[in-house]
Structure formats: C-alpha cells, structure tokens
Amino acid sequence: MRGLIVSTLALVLVACGTTSGEDSTTAVPSTTTTAVTPPATTPVTSPPETTTPAPTTVPAVTPPSGVFVISIDGTSIVGGGRLEVALGDRVTIRVESDTTDEAHLHGYDLHADVGPGESGEISFEATIPGIFELELEDSRILLGELVVS
C-alpha cells in the first residue's frame, strides 16, 4: 500500500510540475473564465422632423419706401421690370444711365433727363390706376412697367 501512495504522490507532483529531485516550483497558469459582455447598444432614433417653410411669392419690386432705382449700363438693365404700388402711394423712380437720354413714364406723362454722372428722378403720387410703361425715350428701351392698383 505504501508503494501505491508514493506512486500517487509522485503523479501529483509531476502534474504540478515538480519532480521528486527538484527544489524549484513552476507556477501553473490558472484558467479563469471571464464573462464577455456585448457592447452596450444605443437605441436608434430618428432625427426630429424639420419643416421647410413654403416658398412665398414676392412681387418683382415693391420697396416699402416707394423708391425704385433703375440702372442702365449699355443694354444691361438692373432694377427694372414690374414696379408695383398701391393707388395713392408716393412714388419715386430714379434712373441712372451711361448714355444721355430721357426717362419717360407713359400715362402720367412724366419725364427726367439722364446721362453719365446725372441720374434722373421722377416723383409723384400714384393717382391713376393701371399699367404704365417706363422707357428711355430716344433709345426706345423699355425699363419697366409701373402697376398701380
């Protein structure tokens, strides 16, 4: 029986990494089980809905002051087009041109001389309803239409 105990003890020591003739001990790595936790997930949410304001229709030219400025450079016209005012409004139309001519507002039969360095100005009260052409008289260039309603 003694032989059986010694053999079993030798087996245990060999399994632990120690033999009967050695002083040193070898550490046996421990096997630790670590639980793997999946990464936290963030719930997916939709971004808040944004509403785009509906486009608005803006009249061609309707400054609150009733002052319209039209510039002519060669055949390029800036600020002309449809000029809308209300009946009874005070209106000023300033015309700047790179050539000498006469700005003429038909219907009201108002005129202003224009030229390089000289802007012409037509000021009046809009008392006649309708649509009236504004042109450079000698050049016959249509600058715009005044709409009084």
Tab-separated table of N, CA and C in Angstrom:
chain	number	residue	atom	x	y	z
A	1	MET	N	0.808	-1.175	0.000
A	1	MET	CA	0.000	0.000	0.000
A	1	MET	C	0.855	1.244	0.000
A	2	ARG	N	1.978	1.152	0.706
A	2	ARG	CA	2.886	2.272	0.738
A	2	ARG	C	3.361	2.614	-0.657
A	3	GLY	N	3.580	1.687	-1.534
A	3	GLY	CA	4.015	1.919	-2.893
A	3	GLY	C	2.957	2.642	-3.690
A	4	LEU	N	1.730	2.333	-3.409
A	4	LEU	CA	0.627	2.971	-4.105
A	4	LEU	C	0.537	4.438	-3.729
A	5	ILE	N	0.728	4.778	-2.458
A	5	ILE	CA	0.666	6.161	-2.001
A	5	ILE	C	1.812	6.939	-2.596
A	6	VAL	N	3.034	6.369	-2.626
A	6	VAL	CA	4.204	7.058	-3.176
A	6	VAL	C	3.998	7.275	-4.666
A	7	SER	N	3.475	6.317	-5.374
A	7	SER	CA	3.239	6.468	-6.801
A	7	SER	C	2.210	7.547	-7.072
A	8	THR	N	1.164	7.575	-6.268
A	8	THR	CA	0.122	8.583	-6.443
A	8	THR	C	0.683	9.952	-6.150
A	9	LEU	N	1.505	10.075	-5.077
A	9	LEU	CA	2.117	11.348	-4.719
A	9	LEU	C	3.064	11.804	-5.828
A	10	ALA	N	3.820	10.901	-6.415
A	10	ALA	CA	4.725	11.249	-7.499
A	10	ALA	C	3.939	11.739	-8.708
A	11	LEU	N	2.833	11.097	-8.948
A	11	LEU	CA	1.987	11.515	-10.044
A	11	LEU	C	1.461	12.915	-9.813
A	12	VAL	N	1.042	13.211	-8.615
A	12	VAL	CA	0.510	14.529	-8.294
A	12	VAL	C	1.616	15.563	-8.426
A	13	LEU	N	2.801	15.277	-7.970
A	13	LEU	CA	3.899	16.222	-8.047
A	13	LEU	C	4.312	16.464	-9.489
A	14	VAL	N	4.326	15.419	-10.315
A	14	VAL	CA	4.674	15.581	-11.717
A	14	VAL	C	3.627	16.439	-12.400
A	15	ALA	N	2.391	16.243	-12.059
A	15	ALA	CA	1.319	17.029	-12.658
A	15	ALA	C	1.449	18.481	-12.281
A	16	CYS	N	1.967	18.773	-11.120
A	16	CYS	CA	2.130	20.157	-10.676
A	16	CYS	C	3.419	20.757	-11.184
A	17	GLY	N	4.247	19.948	-11.850
A	17	GLY	CA	5.483	20.464	-12.414
A	17	GLY	C	6.658	20.267	-11.497
A	18	THR	N	6.566	19.464	-10.462
A	18	THR	CA	7.686	19.248	-9.561
A	18	THR	C	8.015	17.767	-9.551
A	19	THR	N	9.272	17.468	-9.690
A	19	THR	CA	9.701	16.078	-9.608
A	19	THR	C	10.326	15.848	-8.253
A	20	SER	N	10.466	14.676	-7.897
A	20	SER	CA	10.945	14.371	-6.558
A	20	SER	C	12.309	14.935	-6.268
A	21	GLY	N	13.168	15.141	-7.253
A	21	GLY	CA	14.507	15.630	-7.009
A	21	GLY	C	14.655	17.121	-7.173
A	22	GLU	N	13.638	17.883	-7.490
A	22	GLU	CA	13.772	19.312	-7.773
A	22	GLU	C	13.287	20.142	-6.609
A	23	ASP	N	13.953	21.330	-6.425
A	23	ASP	CA	13.540	22.272	-5.406
A	23	ASP	C	12.612	23.341	-5.965
A	24	SER	N	12.755	23.608	-7.220
A	24	SER	CA	12.006	24.725	-7.798
A	24	SER	C	10.560	24.331	-8.047
A	25	THR	N	9.743	25.350	-8.038
A	25	THR	CA	8.327	25.131	-8.344
A	25	THR	C	7.982	25.941	-9.576
A	26	THR	N	7.178	25.400	-10.380
A	26	THR	CA	6.734	26.086	-11.575
A	26	THR	C	5.274	26.433	-11.375
A	27	ALA	N	4.974	27.700	-11.582
A	27	ALA	CA	3.583	28.114	-11.404
A	27	ALA	C	2.755	27.609	-12.559
A	28	VAL	N	1.641	27.072	-12.207
A	28	VAL	CA	0.716	26.583	-13.219
A	28	VAL	C	-0.253	27.705	-13.504
A	29	PRO	N	-0.342	28.124	-14.754
A	29	PRO	CA	-1.267	29.229	-15.043
A	29	PRO	C	-2.681	28.831	-14.689
A	30	SER	N	-3.343	29.758	-14.084
A	30	SER	CA	-4.736	29.489	-13.729
A	30	SER	C	-5.615	29.811	-14.925
A	31	THR	N	-6.656	29.098	-15.022
A	31	THR	CA	-7.604	29.353	-16.100
A	31	THR	C	-8.830	29.975	-15.482
A	32	THR	N	-8.940	31.250	-15.737
A	32	THR	CA	-10.083	31.981	-15.210
A	32	THR	C	-11.025	32.264	-16.364
A	33	THR	N	-12.274	32.021	-16.144
A	33	THR	CA	-13.259	32.290	-17.170
A	33	THR	C	-13.803	33.696	-16.952
A	34	THR	N	-13.668	34.553	-17.991
A	34	THR	CA	-14.192	35.913	-17.920
A	34	THR	C	-15.421	35.978	-18.807
A	35	ALA	N	-16.474	36.493	-18.221
A	35	ALA	CA	-17.709	36.616	-18.999
A	35	ALA	C	-17.542	37.737	-20.014
A	36	VAL	N	-17.906	37.492	-21.235
A	36	VAL	CA	-17.822	38.506	-22.289
A	36	VAL	C	-19.176	39.198	-22.362
A	37	THR	N	-19.130	40.521	-22.125
A	37	THR	CA	-20.354	41.307	-22.181
A	37	THR	C	-20.388	42.026	-23.524
A	38	PRO	N	-21.459	41.881	-24.271
A	38	PRO	CA	-21.518	42.585	-25.554
A	38	PRO	C	-21.541	44.088	-25.329
A	39	PRO	N	-21.016	44.874	-26.278
A	39	PRO	CA	-21.019	46.333	-26.111
A	39	PRO	C	-22.441	46.855	-25.989
A	40	ALA	N	-22.541	47.895	-25.192
A	40	ALA	CA	-23.861	48.495	-24.990
A	40	ALA	C	-24.355	49.065	-26.314
A	41	THR	N	-25.605	48.900	-26.587
A	41	THR	CA	-26.175	49.438	-27.816
A	41	THR	C	-27.045	50.628	-27.481
A	42	THR	N	-26.945	51.611	-28.329
A	42	THR	CA	-27.769	52.800	-28.180
A	42	THR	C	-28.990	52.628	-29.060
A	43	PRO	N	-30.167	52.859	-28.500
A	43	PRO	CA	-31.353	52.709	-29.353
A	43	PRO	C	-31.296	53.688	-30.518
A	44	VAL	N	-31.694	53.240	-31.682
A	44	VAL	CA	-31.693	54.078	-32.876
A	44	VAL	C	-32.976	54.896	-32.872
A	45	THR	N	-32.791	56.207	-32.947
A	45	THR	CA	-33.958	57.088	-33.012
A	45	THR	C	-33.848	57.934	-34.256
A	46	SER	N	-34.962	58.292	-34.806
A	46	SER	CA	-34.986	59.151	-35.991
A	46	SER	C	-34.745	60.580	-35.558
A	47	PRO	N	-34.032	61.372	-36.387
A	47	PRO	CA	-33.851	62.782	-36.043
A	47	PRO	C	-35.197	63.485	-36.059
A	48	PRO	N	-35.306	64.546	-35.262
A	48	PRO	CA	-36.585	65.263	-35.251
A	48	PRO	C	-36.906	65.794	-36.643
A	49	GLU	N	-38.158	65.744	-36.970
A	49	GLU	CA	-38.572	66.235	-38.289
A	49	GLU	C	-38.474	67.744	-38.333
A	50	THR	N	-37.922	68.239	-39.427
A	50	THR	CA	-37.871	69.681	-39.620
A	50	THR	C	-38.777	70.014	-40.787
A	51	THR	N	-39.411	71.124	-40.673
A	51	THR	CA	-40.292	71.536	-41.762
A	51	THR	C	-39.674	72.733	-42.448
A	52	THR	N	-39.683	72.697	-43.727
A	52	THR	CA	-39.188	73.806	-44.528
A	52	THR	C	-40.367	74.702	-44.847
A	53	PRO	N	-40.225	76.001	-44.548
A	53	PRO	CA	-41.351	76.873	-44.852
A	53	PRO	C	-41.627	76.900	-46.350
A	54	ALA	N	-42.881	76.983	-46.662
A	54	ALA	CA	-43.281	77.027	-48.067
A	54	ALA	C	-42.754	78.307	-48.703
A	55	PRO	N	-42.282	78.231	-49.943
A	55	PRO	CA	-41.804	79.455	-50.589
A	55	PRO	C	-42.940	80.457	-50.749
A	56	THR	N	-42.566	81.688	-50.618
A	56	THR	CA	-43.564	82.734	-50.772
A	56	THR	C	-43.334	83.452	-52.089
A	57	THR	N	-44.377	83.994	-52.624
A	57	THR	CA	-44.273	84.744	-53.866
A	57	THR	C	-44.005	86.197	-53.505
A	58	VAL	N	-42.929	86.720	-54.045
A	58	VAL	CA	-42.550	88.103	-53.787
A	58	VAL	C	-42.774	88.898	-55.058
A	59	PRO	N	-43.460	90.025	-54.965
A	59	PRO	CA	-43.640	90.847	-56.163
A	59	PRO	C	-42.282	91.252	-56.721
A	60	ALA	N	-42.243	91.552	-58.001
A	60	ALA	CA	-40.986	91.863	-58.676
A	60	ALA	C	-40.193	92.929	-57.929
A	61	VAL	N	-40.767	94.083	-57.700
A	61	VAL	CA	-40.100	95.147	-56.963
A	61	VAL	C	-41.164	95.924	-56.197
A	62	THR	N	-41.098	95.854	-54.891
A	62	THR	CA	-42.041	96.635	-54.073
A	62	THR	C	-41.345	97.102	-52.802
A	63	PRO	N	-40.434	98.053	-52.911
A	63	PRO	CA	-39.798	98.538	-51.697
A	63	PRO	C	-40.799	99.293	-50.841
A	64	PRO	N	-40.694	99.203	-49.526
A	64	PRO	CA	-41.659	99.869	-48.658
A	64	PRO	C	-41.643	101.384	-48.789
A	65	SER	N	-40.507	101.947	-49.201
A	65	SER	CA	-40.421	103.404	-49.296
A	65	SER	C	-41.024	103.951	-50.583
A	66	GLY	N	-41.328	103.079	-51.575
A	66	GLY	CA	-41.864	103.556	-52.845
A	66	GLY	C	-40.800	104.176	-53.728
A	67	VAL	N	-39.517	103.878	-53.429
A	67	VAL	CA	-38.416	104.403	-54.236
A	67	VAL	C	-37.856	103.254	-55.070
A	68	PHE	N	-37.807	103.460	-56.375
A	68	PHE	CA	-37.282	102.469	-57.305
A	68	PHE	C	-36.050	103.054	-57.971
A	69	VAL	N	-34.969	102.272	-58.011
A	69	VAL	CA	-33.746	102.714	-58.669
A	69	VAL	C	-33.490	101.771	-59.833
A	70	ILE	N	-33.334	102.350	-61.024
A	70	ILE	CA	-33.086	101.569	-62.233
A	70	ILE	C	-31.781	102.064	-62.838
A	71	SER	N	-30.867	101.114	-63.102
A	71	SER	CA	-29.573	101.465	-63.684
A	71	SER	C	-29.437	100.823	-65.050
A	72	ILE	N	-28.942	101.621	-66.011
A	72	ILE	CA	-28.723	101.130	-67.370
A	72	ILE	C	-27.241	101.271	-67.684
A	73	ASP	N	-26.622	100.148	-68.084
A	73	ASP	CA	-25.222	100.138	-68.491
A	73	ASP	C	-25.180	99.435	-69.845
A	74	GLY	N	-25.110	100.226	-70.918
A	74	GLY	CA	-25.194	99.648	-72.268
A	74	GLY	C	-26.611	99.143	-72.483
A	75	THR	N	-26.751	97.839	-72.641
A	75	THR	CA	-28.099	97.265	-72.798
A	75	THR	C	-28.505	96.472	-71.558
A	76	SER	N	-27.677	96.490	-70.519
A	76	SER	CA	-27.977	95.780	-69.279
A	76	SER	C	-28.783	96.688	-68.346
A	77	ILE	N	-29.943	96.190	-67.908
A	77	ILE	CA	-30.835	96.967	-67.040
A	77	ILE	C	-30.939	96.254	-65.697
A	78	VAL	N	-30.666	96.984	-64.621
A	78	VAL	CA	-30.770	96.437	-63.269
A	78	VAL	C	-31.826	97.228	-62.520
A	79	GLY	N	-32.800	96.515	-61.933
A	79	GLY	CA	-33.812	97.173	-61.113
A	79	GLY	C	-35.092	97.501	-61.843
A	80	GLY	N	-35.176	97.205	-63.118
A	80	GLY	CA	-36.409	97.494	-63.860
A	80	GLY	C	-37.407	96.368	-63.685
A	81	GLY	N	-38.238	96.195	-64.656
A	81	GLY	CA	-39.240	95.126	-64.587
A	81	GLY	C	-40.588	95.656	-64.158
A	82	ARG	N	-41.257	94.877	-63.344
A	82	ARG	CA	-42.605	95.231	-62.882
A	82	ARG	C	-42.505	95.967	-61.552
A	83	LEU	N	-42.913	97.227	-61.537
A	83	LEU	CA	-42.873	98.068	-60.344
A	83	LEU	C	-44.306	98.208	-59.835
A	84	GLU	N	-44.587	97.629	-58.659
A	84	GLU	CA	-45.959	97.614	-58.159
A	84	GLU	C	-46.126	98.561	-56.982
A	85	VAL	N	-47.198	99.373	-57.065
A	85	VAL	CA	-47.537	100.299	-55.975
A	85	VAL	C	-49.052	100.293	-55.796
A	86	ALA	N	-49.485	100.809	-54.660
A	86	ALA	CA	-50.919	100.930	-54.386
A	86	ALA	C	-51.394	102.327	-54.799
A	87	LEU	N	-52.631	102.383	-55.168
A	87	LEU	CA	-53.252	103.666	-55.529
A	87	LEU	C	-53.106	104.618	-54.338
A	88	GLY	N	-52.596	105.810	-54.591
A	88	GLY	CA	-52.405	106.811	-53.546
A	88	GLY	C	-50.993	106.831	-52.960
A	89	ASP	N	-50.150	105.834	-53.303
A	89	ASP	CA	-48.767	105.810	-52.796
A	89	ASP	C	-47.951	106.947	-53.388
A	90	ARG	N	-46.980	107.401	-52.624
A	90	ARG	CA	-45.988	108.356	-53.121
A	90	ARG	C	-44.883	107.522	-53.763
A	91	VAL	N	-44.537	107.828	-55.014
A	91	VAL	CA	-43.594	107.021	-55.787
A	91	VAL	C	-42.442	107.894	-56.260
A	92	THR	N	-41.219	107.328	-56.164
A	92	THR	CA	-40.043	107.973	-56.731
A	92	THR	C	-39.322	106.931	-57.579
A	93	ILE	N	-39.057	107.300	-58.837
A	93	ILE	CA	-38.309	106.426	-59.738
A	93	ILE	C	-37.028	107.160	-60.113
A	94	ARG	N	-35.882	106.579	-59.731
A	94	ARG	CA	-34.587	107.178	-60.043
A	94	ARG	C	-33.939	106.330	-61.135
A	95	VAL	N	-33.555	106.981	-62.241
A	95	VAL	CA	-32.958	106.277	-63.377
A	95	VAL	C	-31.526	106.768	-63.559
A	96	GLU	N	-30.589	105.792	-63.589
A	96	GLU	CA	-29.173	106.085	-63.821
A	96	GLU	C	-28.793	105.423	-65.137
A	97	SER	N	-28.166	106.198	-66.035
A	97	SER	CA	-27.831	105.671	-67.358
A	97	SER	C	-26.422	106.086	-67.753
A	98	ASP	N	-25.765	105.224	-68.527
A	98	ASP	CA	-24.428	105.553	-69.016
A	98	ASP	C	-24.479	106.355	-70.317
A	99	THR	N	-25.698	106.584	-70.854
A	99	THR	CA	-25.861	107.400	-72.061
A	99	THR	C	-26.884	108.497	-71.791
A	100	THR	N	-26.760	109.576	-72.505
A	100	THR	CA	-27.695	110.692	-72.354
A	100	THR	C	-29.006	110.347	-73.040
A	101	ASP	N	-30.114	110.511	-72.295
A	101	ASP	CA	-31.448	110.173	-72.818
A	101	ASP	C	-32.480	110.815	-71.911
A	102	GLU	N	-33.717	110.426	-72.109
A	102	GLU	CA	-34.810	110.934	-71.276
A	102	GLU	C	-35.645	109.753	-70.797
A	103	ALA	N	-35.821	109.627	-69.472
A	103	ALA	CA	-36.717	108.610	-68.918
A	103	ALA	C	-38.131	109.167	-69.011
A	104	HIS	N	-39.060	108.365	-69.519
A	104	HIS	CA	-40.434	108.826	-69.720
A	104	HIS	C	-41.399	107.799	-69.137
A	105	LEU	N	-42.275	108.260	-68.239
A	105	LEU	CA	-43.326	107.408	-67.678
A	105	LEU	C	-44.617	107.732	-68.415
A	106	HIS	N	-45.030	106.801	-69.283
A	106	HIS	CA	-46.249	106.997	-70.076
A	106	HIS	C	-47.483	106.950	-69.172
A	107	GLY	N	-48.539	107.577	-69.620
A	107	GLY	CA	-49.781	107.611	-68.842
A	107	GLY	C	-49.798	108.768	-67.869
A	108	TYR	N	-48.738	108.929	-67.120
A	108	TYR	CA	-48.592	110.083	-66.233
A	108	TYR	C	-47.884	111.214	-66.981
A	109	ASP	N	-47.271	110.865	-68.129
A	109	ASP	CA	-46.536	111.798	-68.966
A	109	ASP	C	-45.505	112.606	-68.175
A	110	LEU	N	-44.668	111.869	-67.409
A	110	LEU	CA	-43.605	112.491	-66.621
A	110	LEU	C	-42.259	112.132	-67.240
A	111	HIS	N	-41.300	113.112	-67.209
A	111	HIS	CA	-40.008	112.954	-67.865
A	111	HIS	C	-38.879	113.325	-66.901
A	112	ALA	N	-37.684	112.738	-67.151
A	112	ALA	CA	-36.480	113.126	-66.415
A	112	ALA	C	-35.275	112.880	-67.312
A	113	ASP	N	-34.385	113.878	-67.387
A	113	ASP	CA	-33.158	113.727	-68.167
A	113	ASP	C	-32.173	112.849	-67.393
A	114	VAL	N	-31.483	111.973	-68.134
A	114	VAL	CA	-30.486	111.071	-67.534
A	114	VAL	C	-29.219	111.124	-68.376
A	115	GLY	N	-28.119	110.703	-67.813
A	115	GLY	CA	-26.858	110.653	-68.544
A	115	GLY	C	-25.732	110.246	-67.614
A	116	PRO	N	-24.542	110.096	-68.178
A	116	PRO	CA	-23.401	109.732	-67.347
A	116	PRO	C	-23.195	110.765	-66.238
A	117	GLY	N	-23.173	110.295	-64.999
A	117	GLY	CA	-22.991	111.200	-63.856
A	117	GLY	C	-24.234	111.992	-63.499
A	118	GLU	N	-25.342	111.794	-64.193
A	118	GLU	CA	-26.589	112.552	-63.931
A	118	GLU	C	-27.759	111.576	-63.880
A	119	SER	N	-28.261	111.324	-62.672
A	119	SER	CA	-29.423	110.445	-62.575
A	119	SER	C	-30.686	111.292	-62.633
A	120	GLY	N	-31.691	110.767	-63.318
A	120	GLY	CA	-32.968	111.462	-63.427
A	120	GLY	C	-33.937	110.903	-62.402
A	121	GLU	N	-34.794	111.772	-61.882
A	121	GLU	CA	-35.733	111.326	-60.856
A	121	GLU	C	-37.145	111.792	-61.186
A	122	ILE	N	-38.084	110.870	-61.100
A	122	ILE	CA	-39.499	111.163	-61.317
A	122	ILE	C	-40.209	110.860	-60.001
A	123	SER	N	-40.808	111.882	-59.387
A	123	SER	CA	-41.542	111.695	-58.127
A	123	SER	C	-42.979	112.163	-58.325
A	124	PHE	N	-43.939	111.388	-57.807
A	124	PHE	CA	-45.362	111.720	-57.994
A	124	PHE	C	-46.202	110.876	-57.047
A	125	GLU	N	-47.474	111.218	-56.967
A	125	GLU	CA	-48.442	110.421	-56.223
A	125	GLU	C	-49.190	109.556	-57.236
A	126	ALA	N	-49.291	108.255	-56.953
A	126	ALA	CA	-49.943	107.314	-57.874
A	126	ALA	C	-51.460	107.449	-57.752
A	127	THR	N	-52.021	108.331	-58.585
A	127	THR	CA	-53.466	108.604	-58.517
A	127	THR	C	-54.248	107.988	-59.667
A	128	ILE	N	-53.544	107.444	-60.645
A	128	ILE	CA	-54.212	106.847	-61.804
A	128	ILE	C	-53.940	105.340	-61.781
A	129	PRO	N	-54.985	104.505	-61.634
A	129	PRO	CA	-54.754	103.052	-61.639
A	129	PRO	C	-54.472	102.561	-63.062
A	130	GLY	N	-53.659	101.499	-63.158
A	130	GLY	CA	-53.366	100.913	-64.459
A	130	GLY	C	-51.931	100.437	-64.552
A	131	ILE	N	-51.528	100.117	-65.772
A	131	ILE	CA	-50.165	99.665	-66.062
A	131	ILE	C	-49.561	100.662	-67.041
A	132	PHE	N	-48.383	101.193	-66.671
A	132	PHE	CA	-47.771	102.265	-67.453
A	132	PHE	C	-46.324	101.914	-67.774
A	133	GLU	N	-45.924	102.114	-69.042
A	133	GLU	CA	-44.557	101.832	-69.468
A	133	GLU	C	-43.621	102.945	-69.041
A	134	LEU	N	-42.401	102.526	-68.651
A	134	LEU	CA	-41.315	103.445	-68.354
A	134	LEU	C	-40.212	103.101	-69.344
A	135	GLU	N	-39.782	104.103	-70.135
A	135	GLU	CA	-38.767	103.802	-71.147
A	135	GLU	C	-37.764	104.927	-71.266
A	136	LEU	N	-36.604	104.572	-71.867
A	136	LEU	CA	-35.677	105.605	-72.310
A	136	LEU	C	-36.226	106.051	-73.655
A	137	GLU	N	-36.694	107.273	-73.701
A	137	GLU	CA	-37.466	107.774	-74.843
A	137	GLU	C	-36.712	107.716	-76.167
A	138	ASP	N	-35.523	108.316	-76.238
A	138	ASP	CA	-34.797	108.375	-77.512
A	138	ASP	C	-34.298	106.992	-77.946
A	139	SER	N	-33.835	106.188	-77.010
A	139	SER	CA	-33.305	104.858	-77.319
A	139	SER	C	-34.410	103.825	-77.517
A	140	ARG	N	-35.618	104.162	-77.068
A	140	ARG	CA	-36.763	103.247	-77.125
A	140	ARG	C	-36.472	101.936	-76.385
A	141	ILE	N	-35.794	102.058	-75.221
A	141	ILE	CA	-35.501	100.891	-74.377
A	141	ILE	C	-36.532	100.861	-73.250
A	142	LEU	N	-37.272	99.765	-73.158
A	142	LEU	CA	-38.265	99.604	-72.103
A	142	LEU	C	-37.545	99.280	-70.799
A	143	LEU	N	-37.743	100.120	-69.788
A	143	LEU	CA	-37.096	99.912	-68.489
A	143	LEU	C	-37.979	99.099	-67.539
A	144	GLY	N	-39.283	99.233	-67.715
A	144	GLY	CA	-40.185	98.509	-66.847
A	144	GLY	C	-41.612	98.971	-66.999
A	145	GLU	N	-42.474	98.385	-66.158
A	145	GLU	CA	-43.885	98.766	-66.135
A	145	GLU	C	-44.263	99.141	-64.712
A	146	LEU	N	-44.935	100.263	-64.567
A	146	LEU	CA	-45.459	100.666	-63.280
A	146	LEU	C	-46.892	100.140	-63.195
A	147	VAL	N	-47.166	99.372	-62.142
A	147	VAL	CA	-48.512	98.826	-61.931
A	147	VAL	C	-49.092	99.530	-60.707
A	148	VAL	N	-50.166	100.282	-60.922
A	148	VAL	CA	-50.846	100.993	-59.838
A	148	VAL	C	-52.184	100.323	-59.633
A	149	SER	N	-52.416	99.784	-58.426
A	149	SER	CA	-53.701	99.114	-58.153
A	149	SER	C	-54.208	99.441	-56.768
